[in-house]
Amino acid sequence: MNSAARIEAFLEMMSAERGAAENTLSSYRRDLEDASTEIDGGLAGAGAADIRAYLDDIAARGFAPTSQARKLSAIRQFFKFLYAEGLRTDDPTGTLDSPKKGRPLPKTMSEADTGRLIDRAAVEAGDAGLGYSDRLAALRLHALVEVLYATGLRVSELVGLPVTVAQRDDRFFMVRGKGDKERMVPLSAKARTAMRAWLAARTAVPAFAESPFLFPAASDSGYLSRQVFARDLKGLAARAGIASAKISPHVLRHAFASHLLQNGADLRAVQQLLGHADISTTQIYTHVLEERLVRLVNDHHPLAD
C-alpha cells in the first residue's frame, strides 16, 4: 500500500469512526498530501529525520508556527493510525517537538459596537421601503446576527441549522457540533423573534418549501455558505459605522464568550456553550477573567486606591 492509499485509509477512518467534518478532512488531506509530496519516497515510509527536515523546510518557506503545528498534528495522527493498524512498527513523530507558538488573544468587539451592529440589522429588517429581495436578505441577516450573538455557535453550525429550530418557540435547542457531538444551546427572546420573522418570510418562498435548513440556498450543501454570510456581515458592519476589517462571524462568537465572562459567567459554563471539548481551548479568554478580578478588587477592596 503506497502513501496515497494509506492517506485515503486514514481519512476514511477519521470520517467513519471519529465523525470528522468535511472541513477537517479537507485540512488533513491538504497537510498530508503536501508532506507526502515534499518527502522523498512519500510520507508513509518517512523516518523522524525526514519529517524534521520537512518541518524545517515549511518554517523556511514562511509558514506561521500555528500552521507548522497544525501540519505536525496531522502527521502525528496519521502515524498513530499506521501504528495501530500494524502498517508501521514505529512512530517516527514520537521524538519531534511541536513548533513553539504564541496564543494570541482572540479578536472581539465591545458591547457597544455589538449593540450597534445588531440594532442596524434590526432597523434594516424592519424597513418597509425595501424591495422584496432586499427585505428577504435583511430579515435573514438579522436572524443570523441575533442567533450568532445569542448562542456563540460556530459559523458552520449556524448556517446549517435545521428549520425545526425556528418552528418551535423553545428557549433551548440542540445543536450538533464538532465530532458529531450534541450540546444544548439557550436562545434569547430577541433571537427567537428574529428567527420567527425570517421563518415567516422564508415560508413564502416556494423554492425553500422542501428545504430542511433554516437558511436554505442554491449551493452544494443546500444551505447558506459561510463565505456569503461573512460578506454580508462585513457590509452590515460598514453600514453601522464599524470597520469591516474588525468583524467576522468568528469575532461575534468571541464577543459572545467575552461578554458573558465580563458579566460574571463561569469559564466552565462558557466552555459548554461554545462546544469546546477541552477547557484549555476556552482558556484563551483568561485575560477577560483577569481584567474582571482586577476590577472587582479595585472597586470593592477597602484598601484599593
Short mmCIF file of C-alpha atoms in Angstrom, two decimals:
data_model
loop_
_atom_site.label_atom_id
_atom_site.label_comp_id
_atom_site.label_asym_id
_atom_site.label_seq_id
_atom_site.Cartn_x
_atom_site.Cartn_y
_atom_site.Cartn_z
CA MET A 1 0.00 0.00 0.00
CA ASN A 2 1.59 3.31 -1.09
CA SER A 3 1.43 6.67 0.74
CA ALA A 4 -1.63 7.91 -1.19
CA ALA A 5 -3.61 4.76 -0.37
CA ARG A 6 -2.63 4.94 3.30
CA ILE A 7 -3.67 8.59 3.48
CA GLU A 8 -7.05 7.62 1.99
CA ALA A 9 -7.40 4.83 4.57
CA PHE A 10 -6.59 7.26 7.38
CA LEU A 11 -9.16 9.81 6.14
CA GLU A 12 -11.79 7.07 5.81
CA MET A 13 -11.15 6.09 9.45
CA MET A 14 -11.40 9.71 10.61
CA SER A 15 -14.73 10.05 8.83
CA ALA A 16 -16.29 6.70 9.74
CA GLU A 17 -15.01 6.18 13.28
CA ARG A 18 -14.45 9.71 14.59
CA GLY A 19 -17.11 11.61 12.67
CA ALA A 20 -14.65 14.21 11.38
CA ALA A 21 -16.32 17.07 9.49
CA GLU A 22 -15.68 17.70 5.79
CA ASN A 23 -13.61 20.82 6.60
CA THR A 24 -11.43 18.80 8.98
CA LEU A 25 -10.94 16.01 6.45
CA SER A 26 -10.02 18.51 3.73
CA SER A 27 -7.46 20.12 6.03
CA TYR A 28 -5.91 16.73 6.88
CA ARG A 29 -5.80 15.80 3.21
CA ARG A 30 -4.01 19.02 2.21
CA ASP A 31 -1.45 18.74 5.01
CA LEU A 32 -0.71 15.05 4.49
CA GLU A 33 -0.54 15.25 0.71
CA ASP A 34 1.78 18.28 0.92
CA ALA A 35 4.10 16.39 3.28
CA SER A 36 3.99 13.28 1.11
CA THR A 37 4.90 15.30 -1.99
CA GLU A 38 7.82 17.04 -0.30
CA ILE A 39 9.31 13.94 1.40
CA ASP A 40 11.31 11.64 -0.87
CA GLY A 41 9.59 8.28 -1.10
CA GLY A 42 6.33 9.61 0.32
CA LEU A 43 5.06 10.18 3.85
CA ALA A 44 4.11 6.64 4.85
CA GLY A 45 7.71 5.40 4.79
CA ALA A 46 9.29 8.54 6.26
CA GLY A 47 11.60 8.49 9.27
CA ALA A 48 12.00 11.07 12.04
CA ALA A 49 14.83 12.82 10.15
CA ASP A 50 12.67 13.12 7.01
CA ILE A 51 9.79 14.68 8.93
CA ARG A 52 12.12 17.01 10.83
CA ALA A 53 13.63 18.16 7.52
CA TYR A 54 10.11 18.76 6.14
CA LEU A 55 9.16 20.84 9.18
CA ASP A 56 12.37 22.88 8.81
CA ASP A 57 11.50 23.42 5.15
CA ILE A 58 7.98 24.72 5.78
CA ALA A 59 9.36 27.03 8.50
CA ALA A 60 11.87 28.38 5.95
CA ARG A 61 9.00 28.86 3.48
CA GLY A 62 7.43 31.26 5.95
CA PHE A 63 4.60 29.19 7.39
CA ALA A 64 3.41 30.56 10.73
CA PRO A 65 4.11 28.50 13.87
CA THR A 66 0.38 27.75 14.13
CA SER A 67 0.37 26.30 10.59
CA GLN A 68 3.51 24.27 11.33
CA ALA A 69 1.90 22.89 14.50
CA ARG A 70 -1.29 22.00 12.62
CA LYS A 71 0.67 20.13 9.93
CA LEU A 72 2.68 18.22 12.56
CA SER A 73 -0.54 17.33 14.40
CA ALA A 74 -1.99 15.84 11.19
CA ILE A 75 1.22 13.87 10.60
CA ARG A 76 1.23 12.60 14.21
CA GLN A 77 -2.34 11.33 13.91
CA PHE A 78 -1.53 9.69 10.57
CA PHE A 79 1.38 7.72 12.08
CA LYS A 80 -0.65 6.76 15.16
CA PHE A 81 -3.18 5.26 12.75
CA LEU A 82 -0.48 3.38 10.81
CA TYR A 83 0.97 2.02 14.06
CA ALA A 84 -2.43 0.97 15.41
CA GLU A 85 -3.25 -0.80 12.14
CA GLY A 86 0.08 -2.65 12.12
CA LEU A 87 1.19 -0.81 8.97
CA ARG A 88 4.22 0.60 10.83
CA THR A 89 6.16 -0.90 13.70
CA ASP A 90 7.23 2.54 14.97
CA ASP A 91 6.02 6.11 15.23
CA PRO A 92 8.66 8.50 13.81
CA THR A 93 6.88 11.56 15.25
CA GLY A 94 7.40 10.44 18.86
CA THR A 95 10.68 12.36 19.28
CA LEU A 96 9.62 15.52 17.43
CA ASP A 97 8.90 18.73 19.34
CA SER A 98 5.94 20.85 18.36
CA PRO A 99 6.77 24.31 16.98
CA LYS A 100 6.57 26.98 19.64
CA LYS A 101 3.51 29.11 19.06
CA GLY A 102 2.09 32.03 20.94
CA ARG A 103 -1.52 32.18 21.99
CA PRO A 104 -2.80 35.43 20.52
CA LEU A 105 -5.82 36.93 22.19
CA PRO A 106 -8.95 36.41 20.10
CA LYS A 107 -10.34 39.40 18.23
CA THR A 108 -13.56 40.56 19.79
CA MET A 109 -15.94 43.52 19.84
CA SER A 110 -17.07 45.85 22.57
CA GLU A 111 -20.61 45.50 23.88
CA ALA A 112 -21.36 48.95 22.43
CA ASP A 113 -20.22 48.01 18.91
CA THR A 114 -22.08 44.70 19.09
CA GLY A 115 -25.23 46.57 20.09
CA ARG A 116 -24.82 48.98 17.17
CA LEU A 117 -24.38 46.09 14.75
CA ILE A 118 -27.50 44.27 15.95
CA ASP A 119 -29.55 47.48 16.08
CA ARG A 120 -28.58 48.24 12.49
CA ALA A 121 -29.62 44.73 11.41
CA ALA A 122 -32.98 45.20 13.17
CA VAL A 123 -33.59 48.58 11.52
CA GLU A 124 -32.86 47.16 8.06
CA ALA A 125 -35.07 44.13 8.69
CA GLY A 126 -37.94 46.45 9.63
CA ASP A 127 -37.51 48.78 6.64
CA ALA A 128 -40.81 48.55 4.76
CA GLY A 129 -39.35 50.57 1.88
CA LEU A 130 -37.02 47.79 0.79
CA GLY A 131 -37.74 45.75 -2.32
CA TYR A 132 -38.77 42.11 -1.95
CA SER A 133 -35.32 40.51 -2.37
CA ASP A 134 -33.56 43.16 -0.25
CA ARG A 135 -36.09 42.76 2.55
CA LEU A 136 -35.69 38.97 2.42
CA ALA A 137 -31.91 39.37 2.70
CA ALA A 138 -32.27 41.85 5.58
CA LEU A 139 -34.58 39.54 7.55
CA ARG A 140 -32.16 36.64 7.05
CA LEU A 141 -29.15 38.70 8.12
CA HIS A 142 -30.95 39.98 11.23
CA ALA A 143 -31.84 36.43 12.24
CA LEU A 144 -28.26 35.24 11.64
CA VAL A 145 -26.70 38.04 13.69
CA GLU A 146 -29.17 37.74 16.58
CA VAL A 147 -28.76 33.95 16.79
CA LEU A 148 -24.97 34.07 16.50
CA TYR A 149 -24.55 36.61 19.29
CA ALA A 150 -27.17 34.91 21.46
CA THR A 151 -25.62 31.45 21.16
CA GLY A 152 -21.95 31.73 20.20
CA LEU A 153 -22.40 29.00 17.58
CA ARG A 154 -19.60 28.16 15.18
CA VAL A 155 -20.44 29.67 11.80
CA SER A 156 -20.71 26.18 10.24
CA GLU A 157 -23.22 25.22 12.95
CA LEU A 158 -25.20 28.43 12.43
CA VAL A 159 -25.64 28.36 8.65
CA GLY A 160 -26.54 24.65 8.75
CA LEU A 161 -29.28 24.95 11.41
CA PRO A 162 -32.38 22.86 10.71
CA VAL A 163 -35.62 24.74 10.11
CA THR A 164 -37.20 22.94 13.08
CA VAL A 165 -35.20 25.23 15.41
CA ALA A 166 -37.40 28.17 14.37
CA GLN A 167 -40.63 26.18 14.20
CA ARG A 168 -40.52 25.59 17.97
CA ASP A 169 -40.69 28.51 20.37
CA ASP A 170 -38.27 26.85 22.80
CA ARG A 171 -35.76 28.69 24.93
CA PHE A 172 -33.21 25.96 24.18
CA PHE A 173 -32.32 23.86 21.16
CA MET A 174 -29.88 21.06 20.44
CA VAL A 175 -27.01 21.68 18.03
CA ARG A 176 -24.73 19.03 16.56
CA GLY A 177 -21.15 20.31 16.61
CA LYS A 178 -17.60 19.05 16.11
CA GLY A 179 -17.14 15.31 16.32
CA ASP A 180 -20.90 14.89 15.82
CA LYS A 181 -21.44 15.84 19.49
CA GLU A 182 -24.70 17.41 20.58
CA ARG A 183 -24.99 20.23 23.08
CA MET A 184 -27.88 22.31 24.41
CA VAL A 185 -27.84 26.00 23.49
CA PRO A 186 -30.05 28.69 25.06
CA LEU A 187 -31.82 31.14 22.75
CA SER A 188 -32.74 34.70 23.75
CA ALA A 189 -36.20 36.16 23.21
CA LYS A 190 -34.80 38.62 20.62
CA ALA A 191 -33.16 35.81 18.69
CA ARG A 192 -36.39 33.78 18.71
CA THR A 193 -38.34 36.80 17.45
CA ALA A 194 -35.84 37.44 14.64
CA MET A 195 -35.93 33.75 13.65
CA ARG A 196 -39.74 33.72 13.55
CA ALA A 197 -39.77 36.84 11.33
CA TRP A 198 -37.29 35.20 8.96
CA LEU A 199 -39.26 31.93 9.03
CA ALA A 200 -42.44 33.76 8.01
CA ALA A 201 -40.63 35.35 5.05
CA ARG A 202 -38.88 32.06 4.19
CA THR A 203 -42.21 30.18 4.14
CA ALA A 204 -43.43 32.49 1.38
CA VAL A 205 -40.58 31.46 -0.95
CA PRO A 206 -41.68 28.39 -2.97
CA ALA A 207 -38.07 27.37 -3.72
CA PHE A 208 -37.42 26.95 0.01
CA ALA A 209 -40.51 24.85 0.75
CA GLU A 210 -38.79 21.45 0.71
CA SER A 211 -35.51 22.53 2.34
CA PRO A 212 -34.73 21.09 5.80
CA PHE A 213 -32.47 24.08 6.56
CA LEU A 214 -33.38 27.34 8.29
CA PHE A 215 -31.16 29.31 5.89
CA PRO A 216 -31.52 27.48 2.55
CA ALA A 217 -29.55 28.42 -0.55
CA ALA A 218 -28.83 27.13 -4.03
CA SER A 219 -25.46 25.68 -3.02
CA ASP A 220 -23.89 22.22 -2.98
CA SER A 221 -24.69 21.91 0.74
CA GLY A 222 -28.23 23.22 0.34
CA TYR A 223 -27.74 25.99 2.90
CA LEU A 224 -26.17 29.45 3.05
CA SER A 225 -22.40 29.36 2.66
CA ARG A 226 -20.12 30.72 5.38
CA GLN A 227 -18.47 33.00 2.83
CA VAL A 228 -21.75 34.67 1.85
CA PHE A 229 -22.67 35.24 5.49
CA ALA A 230 -19.21 36.67 6.24
CA ARG A 231 -19.52 39.05 3.27
CA ASP A 232 -23.00 40.20 4.32
CA LEU A 233 -21.84 40.69 7.91
CA LYS A 234 -18.96 42.93 6.81
CA GLY A 235 -21.39 45.00 4.73
CA LEU A 236 -23.69 45.37 7.75
CA ALA A 237 -20.75 46.46 9.92
CA ALA A 238 -19.76 49.14 7.42
CA ARG A 239 -23.32 50.47 7.36
CA ALA A 240 -23.30 50.54 11.17
CA GLY A 241 -20.12 52.65 11.18
CA ILE A 242 -17.87 49.78 12.33
CA ALA A 243 -14.65 48.97 10.45
CA SER A 244 -15.49 45.90 8.38
CA ALA A 245 -11.94 44.57 8.80
CA LYS A 246 -12.68 44.12 12.53
CA ILE A 247 -15.75 41.94 12.05
CA SER A 248 -16.34 38.32 11.06
CA PRO A 249 -18.66 35.56 12.25
CA HIS A 250 -15.83 34.24 14.44
CA VAL A 251 -15.37 37.67 16.04
CA LEU A 252 -19.04 37.64 17.06
CA ARG A 253 -18.57 34.17 18.57
CA HIS A 254 -15.64 35.55 20.59
CA ALA A 255 -17.74 38.57 21.60
CA PHE A 256 -20.44 36.20 22.91
CA ALA A 257 -17.88 34.42 25.13
CA SER A 258 -16.03 37.55 26.25
CA HIS A 259 -19.17 39.47 27.16
CA LEU A 260 -20.52 36.51 29.17
CA LEU A 261 -17.29 36.32 31.17
CA GLN A 262 -17.13 40.09 31.64
CA ASN A 263 -20.59 39.95 33.16
CA GLY A 264 -19.88 37.16 35.63
CA ALA A 265 -20.28 33.86 33.74
CA ASP A 266 -18.23 30.84 34.80
CA LEU A 267 -15.48 29.63 32.44
CA ARG A 268 -16.81 26.04 32.55
CA ALA A 269 -20.28 27.22 31.52
CA VAL A 270 -18.79 29.17 28.60
CA GLN A 271 -16.83 26.05 27.62
CA GLN A 272 -20.08 24.07 27.39
CA LEU A 273 -21.86 26.80 25.44
CA LEU A 274 -19.03 27.11 22.90
CA GLY A 275 -18.80 23.33 22.49
CA HIS A 276 -15.11 23.16 23.43
CA ALA A 277 -14.10 19.58 24.24
CA ASP A 278 -11.21 20.79 26.43
CA ILE A 279 -11.21 23.64 28.95
CA SER A 280 -7.71 24.60 27.72
CA THR A 281 -9.30 25.86 24.49
CA THR A 282 -11.64 28.13 26.44
CA GLN A 283 -8.73 29.46 28.49
CA ILE A 284 -7.83 31.86 25.67
CA TYR A 285 -10.41 34.04 27.47
CA THR A 286 -8.47 34.00 30.76
CA HIS A 287 -7.47 37.63 30.14
CA VAL A 288 -11.14 38.59 30.43
CA LEU A 289 -11.37 36.90 33.84
CA GLU A 290 -8.15 38.59 34.96
CA GLU A 291 -9.50 42.01 33.98
CA ARG A 292 -12.73 41.26 35.86
CA LEU A 293 -10.85 40.23 39.01
CA VAL A 294 -8.68 43.37 38.92
CA ARG A 295 -11.80 45.50 38.53
CA LEU A 296 -13.51 43.61 41.37
CA VAL A 297 -10.60 44.24 43.75
CA ASN A 298 -10.21 47.88 42.73
CA ASP A 299 -13.93 48.55 43.13
CA HIS A 300 -14.56 46.68 46.37
CA HIS A 301 -11.36 46.21 48.38
CA PRO A 302 -11.28 48.67 51.32
CA LEU A 303 -7.60 49.49 50.75
CA ALA A 304 -7.79 49.89 46.98
CA ASP A 305 -6.75 53.29 45.61
#
